[in-house]
Amino acid sequence: MRAVIASSTGGPEVLSVGELPDPTPGPGEVLVAVAATAVNRADTLQRQGFYPPPPGASEVIGLECSGTVAALGEGVEGWAVGDEVCALLAGGGYASYVVVPVGQVMPVPAGVSLVEAAALPEVACTVWSNVFMVAGLQPGERFLVHGGSGGIGTMAIQLASALSAKVFATAGSAAKLAACAELGADVTINYREEDFAEVLKADGGADVILDNMGAKYLGRNVDALATEGRLVIIGMQGGSKGELDINALLRKRGAVIATSLRSRPLADKAAICASVVDNVWPLVADGTVRPIVHTTMPLEDVAAAHALMESSDHIGKIVLTL
């Protein structure tokens, strides 16, 4: 099969398309013929050697895909060869074929093209599990998402808005702020010009914050929380070690939660995927929530796709087609 191979750790230039053996599904697994995959920030970290796949996962980069069922492993029910699907992966998406645990295979939402569907699994599962299943965002609460114009951010804004939260989003340019507002953000904050903590405090504080920055924003995120607010950290783009003012957190009876999706047990990921299909896919099917695709590129342009991701000159997802 065609697959992206990294010649070493390093910049985007280490990536190229080569040939690898076709995978075979084991018991409880589905073989998917990949139509498209999407680039995630975690993919760039794996390429650099900072985010290896969990034990037993494919060494090939790629955390999500769309395609058709090519074969079924022993004991798999509910799917047939030829079904159009999308899937949450622990790795392997940048290839013609990928093996997926059956619990992480999802139908393509009605009205969504097969290529667009590749942009959904990772962001939908990340946002739904963290913002709603873990942090319990409720209608009428105030929600802040950092990096509102990225893949996670564009999904978070749409879902929180659809479920009647007041949405605040940070971004770094007028075009990105406008995109956040168009997707449903009630308040947009240019992090280059404004202090998001001050904006949130003036409005009562954030009940839930979804943060991809980590250490760099830790203090100001706690400052921005409302009483009984929940800060959910899902990334470390701003560093992994920060100082936490526990007294400030105690005064607010706040919670700081750090989560990872990729390394969770299969049962947890299956439960998340099932909840996404039940709660998010109907919103996608009726047009309330939509995949935001900045551009599509052929798999052979994977290095350019990674360079674009690292430039942050995109809004929404970057999709690779096979």
Short mmCIF file of C-alpha atoms in Angstrom, two decimals:
data_model
loop_
_atom_site.label_atom_id
_atom_site.label_comp_id
_atom_site.label_asym_id
_atom_site.label_seq_id
_atom_site.Cartn_x
_atom_site.Cartn_y
_atom_site.Cartn_z
CA MET A 1 0.00 0.00 0.00
CA ARG A 2 0.98 3.65 -0.40
CA ALA A 3 1.91 5.23 2.91
CA VAL A 4 3.73 8.26 4.24
CA ILE A 5 7.17 7.29 5.52
CA ALA A 6 9.40 9.47 7.69
CA SER A 7 13.09 9.07 6.81
CA SER A 8 14.01 10.40 10.26
CA THR A 9 12.69 12.83 12.84
CA GLY A 10 12.78 16.44 11.75
CA GLY A 11 11.01 18.98 9.58
CA PRO A 12 8.30 18.39 6.99
CA GLU A 13 10.95 17.48 4.42
CA VAL A 14 11.52 14.07 6.09
CA LEU A 15 8.08 12.92 4.89
CA SER A 16 7.52 11.16 1.58
CA VAL A 17 5.19 8.56 0.11
CA GLY A 18 6.47 5.01 -0.23
CA GLU A 19 5.25 1.42 -0.11
CA LEU A 20 4.46 -0.66 2.98
CA PRO A 21 2.81 -4.07 3.37
CA ASP A 22 -0.99 -4.08 3.47
CA PRO A 23 -2.33 -4.54 7.02
CA THR A 24 -4.68 -7.40 7.92
CA PRO A 25 -7.57 -6.98 10.38
CA GLY A 26 -7.46 -9.11 13.50
CA PRO A 27 -10.40 -10.12 15.69
CA GLY A 28 -12.62 -7.14 16.44
CA GLU A 29 -10.97 -4.99 13.79
CA VAL A 30 -12.05 -3.41 10.51
CA LEU A 31 -9.82 -2.82 7.48
CA VAL A 32 -10.60 0.55 5.91
CA ALA A 33 -9.58 1.56 2.39
CA VAL A 34 -8.69 5.18 3.05
CA ALA A 35 -10.18 7.92 0.88
CA ALA A 36 -8.86 10.83 2.92
CA THR A 37 -7.12 11.68 6.17
CA ALA A 38 -6.54 14.93 8.01
CA VAL A 39 -3.51 16.65 9.49
CA ASN A 40 -3.47 17.29 13.23
CA ARG A 41 -1.02 19.22 15.38
CA ALA A 42 -0.13 15.92 17.06
CA ASP A 43 1.03 14.59 13.66
CA THR A 44 3.68 17.30 13.47
CA LEU A 45 4.87 16.41 16.97
CA GLN A 46 5.11 12.73 16.04
CA ARG A 47 7.14 13.66 12.96
CA GLN A 48 9.55 15.58 15.22
CA GLY A 49 9.90 12.62 17.58
CA PHE A 50 7.97 14.14 20.50
CA TYR A 51 4.72 12.12 20.35
CA PRO A 52 5.27 8.44 19.60
CA PRO A 53 2.28 6.17 18.95
CA PRO A 54 1.00 4.10 21.86
CA PRO A 55 2.18 0.46 22.11
CA GLY A 56 0.75 -1.69 19.34
CA ALA A 57 -0.38 1.21 17.16
CA SER A 58 0.84 1.78 13.61
CA GLU A 59 4.06 3.77 13.26
CA VAL A 60 2.50 5.55 10.27
CA ILE A 61 1.26 9.05 11.16
CA GLY A 62 -2.46 9.84 11.07
CA LEU A 63 -5.15 10.02 13.77
CA GLU A 64 -8.29 9.94 11.63
CA CYS A 65 -9.56 8.91 8.23
CA SER A 66 -12.55 8.35 6.00
CA GLY A 67 -13.03 5.58 3.47
CA THR A 68 -14.81 2.33 2.77
CA VAL A 69 -14.80 -0.97 4.63
CA ALA A 70 -12.43 -3.34 2.79
CA ALA A 71 -12.50 -6.36 5.12
CA LEU A 72 -13.82 -7.44 8.50
CA GLY A 73 -11.91 -9.20 11.24
CA GLU A 74 -13.28 -12.14 13.15
CA GLY A 75 -16.30 -11.33 15.30
CA VAL A 76 -17.08 -7.95 13.73
CA GLU A 77 -20.78 -7.26 13.27
CA GLY A 78 -22.76 -4.26 12.13
CA TRP A 79 -20.58 -3.40 9.13
CA ALA A 80 -20.30 -4.76 5.59
CA VAL A 81 -17.61 -4.51 2.94
CA GLY A 82 -18.24 -1.34 0.94
CA ASP A 83 -19.79 0.69 3.77
CA GLU A 84 -18.66 4.32 3.86
CA VAL A 85 -17.11 5.13 7.23
CA CYS A 86 -14.88 7.50 9.13
CA ALA A 87 -12.69 6.47 12.03
CA LEU A 88 -10.72 7.63 15.05
CA LEU A 89 -7.21 6.16 14.94
CA ALA A 90 -4.23 5.70 17.24
CA GLY A 91 -2.09 5.93 14.08
CA GLY A 92 -1.89 4.79 10.48
CA GLY A 93 -4.15 7.27 8.70
CA TYR A 94 -1.60 8.47 6.15
CA ALA A 95 -1.88 5.28 4.10
CA SER A 96 -4.06 3.48 1.56
CA TYR A 97 -5.32 1.04 4.20
CA VAL A 98 -5.62 1.14 7.96
CA VAL A 99 -6.81 -1.34 10.57
CA VAL A 100 -9.24 0.10 13.12
CA PRO A 101 -10.81 -1.36 16.29
CA VAL A 102 -14.50 -1.72 15.46
CA GLY A 103 -15.56 0.57 18.29
CA GLN A 104 -13.74 3.48 16.66
CA VAL A 105 -15.44 3.09 13.27
CA MET A 106 -18.32 5.51 12.70
CA PRO A 107 -20.77 6.05 9.84
CA VAL A 108 -20.28 9.08 7.63
CA PRO A 109 -22.89 11.65 8.74
CA ALA A 110 -25.72 12.24 6.30
CA GLY A 111 -25.03 15.03 3.83
CA VAL A 112 -21.25 14.96 4.31
CA SER A 113 -18.92 13.93 1.49
CA LEU A 114 -16.46 11.13 2.05
CA VAL A 115 -13.53 13.55 1.82
CA GLU A 116 -15.09 16.05 4.25
CA ALA A 117 -15.77 13.22 6.69
CA ALA A 118 -12.02 12.79 7.22
CA ALA A 119 -12.02 16.16 9.00
CA LEU A 120 -14.51 15.06 11.67
CA PRO A 121 -13.42 12.14 13.90
CA GLU A 122 -10.51 13.64 15.86
CA VAL A 123 -12.08 17.06 16.47
CA ALA A 124 -15.57 15.74 17.17
CA CYS A 125 -14.31 13.12 19.63
CA THR A 126 -11.88 15.54 21.30
CA VAL A 127 -14.41 18.34 21.76
CA TRP A 128 -17.39 16.17 22.70
CA SER A 129 -15.44 14.08 25.22
CA ASN A 130 -13.62 16.97 26.88
CA VAL A 131 -16.11 19.81 26.82
CA PHE A 132 -19.31 17.86 27.36
CA MET A 133 -18.54 14.38 28.74
CA VAL A 134 -15.73 15.48 31.10
CA ALA A 135 -16.30 19.20 31.82
CA GLY A 136 -20.08 18.98 31.56
CA LEU A 137 -20.72 22.27 29.76
CA GLN A 138 -24.36 23.26 30.27
CA PRO A 139 -26.72 25.54 28.33
CA GLY A 140 -26.25 29.14 29.42
CA GLU A 141 -22.73 28.62 30.73
CA ARG A 142 -19.76 30.64 29.46
CA PHE A 143 -17.25 28.68 27.37
CA LEU A 144 -13.79 29.80 26.25
CA VAL A 145 -11.80 28.01 23.57
CA HIS A 146 -8.25 28.98 22.66
CA GLY A 147 -7.18 28.77 19.03
CA GLY A 148 -10.76 29.17 17.87
CA SER A 149 -9.90 29.09 14.17
CA GLY A 150 -8.10 25.72 14.22
CA GLY A 151 -9.61 22.29 13.75
CA ILE A 152 -10.48 21.80 17.43
CA GLY A 153 -11.58 25.40 17.83
CA THR A 154 -13.94 25.50 14.87
CA MET A 155 -15.67 22.34 16.11
CA ALA A 156 -15.78 23.57 19.73
CA ILE A 157 -17.36 26.88 18.77
CA GLN A 158 -20.06 25.20 16.70
CA LEU A 159 -20.95 22.56 19.28
CA ALA A 160 -20.97 24.91 22.26
CA SER A 161 -23.06 27.43 20.33
CA ALA A 162 -25.48 24.74 19.13
CA LEU A 163 -25.97 23.61 22.72
CA SER A 164 -26.73 27.17 23.92
CA ALA A 165 -23.53 28.15 25.73
CA LYS A 166 -22.10 31.66 25.50
CA VAL A 167 -18.95 31.19 23.43
CA PHE A 168 -15.68 33.13 23.73
CA ALA A 169 -12.84 32.37 21.31
CA THR A 170 -9.26 33.56 20.99
CA ALA A 171 -7.41 33.92 17.70
CA GLY A 172 -4.54 35.99 16.31
CA SER A 173 -5.86 37.86 13.26
CA ALA A 174 -8.92 39.74 12.06
CA ALA A 175 -9.68 37.04 9.48
CA LYS A 176 -9.53 34.28 12.07
CA LEU A 177 -11.67 36.25 14.51
CA ALA A 178 -14.25 36.81 11.77
CA ALA A 179 -14.30 33.07 11.05
CA CYS A 180 -14.89 32.36 14.75
CA ALA A 181 -17.77 34.82 14.83
CA GLU A 182 -19.31 33.32 11.69
CA LEU A 183 -19.24 29.89 13.31
CA GLY A 184 -21.08 31.14 16.39
CA ALA A 185 -18.61 32.75 18.79
CA ASP A 186 -20.40 35.46 20.77
CA VAL A 187 -17.17 37.19 21.81
CA THR A 188 -13.89 37.05 19.89
CA ILE A 189 -10.58 38.00 21.49
CA ASN A 190 -7.37 38.87 19.64
CA TYR A 191 -4.77 37.34 21.94
CA ARG A 192 -2.10 39.60 20.43
CA GLU A 193 -3.96 42.74 21.54
CA GLU A 194 -6.21 41.78 24.46
CA ASP A 195 -5.93 39.88 27.74
CA PHE A 196 -8.47 37.10 27.50
CA ALA A 197 -8.57 36.75 31.29
CA GLU A 198 -9.67 40.35 31.70
CA VAL A 199 -12.35 39.94 29.03
CA LEU A 200 -13.74 36.84 30.75
CA LYS A 201 -13.60 38.31 34.26
CA ALA A 202 -15.61 41.32 33.08
CA ASP A 203 -18.35 38.87 32.04
CA GLY A 204 -18.33 36.70 35.17
CA GLY A 205 -15.60 34.25 34.19
CA ALA A 206 -15.55 31.08 32.12
CA ASP A 207 -17.42 28.02 33.36
CA VAL A 208 -15.39 25.83 30.99
CA ILE A 209 -12.09 26.54 29.21
CA LEU A 210 -10.67 24.28 26.51
CA ASP A 211 -6.94 24.94 26.33
CA ASN A 212 -4.29 23.70 23.92
CA MET A 213 -1.47 25.89 25.21
CA GLY A 214 -0.63 24.32 28.56
CA ALA A 215 1.97 26.05 30.72
CA LYS A 216 1.96 29.42 28.96
CA TYR A 217 -1.71 30.06 29.69
CA LEU A 218 -2.07 28.20 33.00
CA GLY A 219 -2.08 31.19 35.34
CA ARG A 220 -4.33 33.35 33.17
CA ASN A 221 -6.70 30.46 32.53
CA VAL A 222 -7.20 29.99 36.28
CA ASP A 223 -7.64 33.75 36.58
CA ALA A 224 -10.31 33.62 33.85
CA LEU A 225 -12.35 30.85 35.50
CA ALA A 226 -15.71 31.48 37.10
CA THR A 227 -16.59 30.02 40.49
CA GLU A 228 -16.68 26.23 40.08
CA GLY A 229 -15.13 26.64 36.63
CA ARG A 230 -13.44 23.76 34.82
CA LEU A 231 -10.18 24.15 32.90
CA VAL A 232 -9.52 21.28 30.48
CA ILE A 233 -5.97 21.10 29.10
CA ILE A 234 -5.54 19.06 25.92
CA GLY A 235 -2.23 20.35 24.56
CA MET A 236 1.18 21.75 25.43
CA GLN A 237 1.91 24.16 22.59
CA GLY A 238 2.97 26.70 25.22
CA GLY A 239 5.07 24.32 27.30
CA SER A 240 4.57 21.46 29.73
CA LYS A 241 5.68 22.93 33.06
CA GLY A 242 3.93 25.90 34.66
CA GLU A 243 3.25 27.36 38.10
CA LEU A 244 -0.22 26.84 39.52
CA ASP A 245 -1.64 29.24 42.13
CA ILE A 246 -3.52 26.69 44.21
CA ASN A 247 -4.96 29.43 46.42
CA ALA A 248 -6.58 31.07 43.40
CA LEU A 249 -8.01 27.71 42.36
CA LEU A 250 -9.29 27.03 45.89
CA ARG A 251 -11.04 30.39 46.09
CA LYS A 252 -12.94 29.54 42.92
CA ARG A 253 -13.52 25.90 43.85
CA GLY A 254 -12.14 25.29 40.37
CA ALA A 255 -10.88 22.19 38.62
CA VAL A 256 -7.92 21.66 36.30
CA ILE A 257 -8.29 18.55 34.14
CA ALA A 258 -5.66 17.24 31.73
CA THR A 259 -6.71 14.64 29.19
CA SER A 260 -5.38 12.73 26.20
CA LEU A 261 -7.47 10.89 23.63
CA ARG A 262 -4.91 8.85 21.72
CA SER A 263 -3.66 6.74 24.63
CA ARG A 264 -7.03 5.93 26.22
CA PRO A 265 -8.15 2.31 26.49
CA LEU A 266 -10.13 0.95 23.54
CA ALA A 267 -13.31 0.75 25.63
CA ASP A 268 -13.08 4.44 26.49
CA LYS A 269 -12.55 5.44 22.85
CA ALA A 270 -15.43 3.21 21.76
CA ALA A 271 -17.72 4.89 24.31
CA ILE A 272 -16.65 8.33 23.08
CA CYS A 273 -17.24 7.41 19.43
CA ALA A 274 -20.68 6.00 20.26
CA SER A 275 -21.59 9.19 22.13
CA VAL A 276 -20.37 11.31 19.20
CA VAL A 277 -22.53 9.35 16.77
CA ASP A 278 -25.55 9.78 19.06
CA ASN A 279 -25.06 13.45 19.94
CA VAL A 280 -22.89 15.16 17.32
CA TRP A 281 -23.74 13.40 14.05
CA PRO A 282 -27.42 14.56 14.12
CA LEU A 283 -26.18 18.16 14.37
CA VAL A 284 -23.87 17.55 11.41
CA ALA A 285 -26.64 15.89 9.41
CA ASP A 286 -29.02 18.85 9.87
CA GLY A 287 -26.31 21.42 9.05
CA THR A 288 -26.05 22.95 12.53
CA VAL A 289 -22.42 21.76 12.73
CA ARG A 290 -20.25 21.29 9.67
CA PRO A 291 -16.71 20.19 8.91
CA ILE A 292 -14.51 23.20 8.24
CA VAL A 293 -11.93 22.26 5.59
CA HIS A 294 -9.31 24.87 4.77
CA THR A 295 -7.86 22.92 1.86
CA THR A 296 -7.41 19.45 0.43
CA MET A 297 -4.09 18.17 -0.90
CA PRO A 298 -3.01 14.86 -2.43
CA LEU A 299 -1.10 12.55 -0.09
CA GLU A 300 2.09 13.25 -2.07
CA ASP A 301 1.94 16.86 -0.80
CA VAL A 302 2.15 15.74 2.83
CA ALA A 303 5.27 17.82 3.51
CA ALA A 304 3.53 20.97 2.28
CA ALA A 305 0.50 20.09 4.41
CA HIS A 306 2.66 19.82 7.52
CA ALA A 307 4.37 23.11 6.70
CA LEU A 308 0.96 24.76 6.37
CA MET A 309 -0.15 23.32 9.72
CA GLU A 310 2.97 24.66 11.42
CA SER A 311 2.57 28.09 9.82
CA SER A 312 -0.91 28.42 11.39
CA ASP A 313 -2.03 30.15 8.20
CA HIS A 314 -5.16 28.00 8.00
CA ILE A 315 -8.71 28.02 9.30
CA GLY A 316 -10.19 24.63 10.13
CA LYS A 317 -8.74 21.37 8.87
CA ILE A 318 -6.15 20.38 6.28
CA VAL A 319 -7.23 17.19 4.47
CA LEU A 320 -5.03 14.78 2.51
CA THR A 321 -6.69 12.74 -0.23
CA LEU A 322 -5.66 9.35 -1.54
#
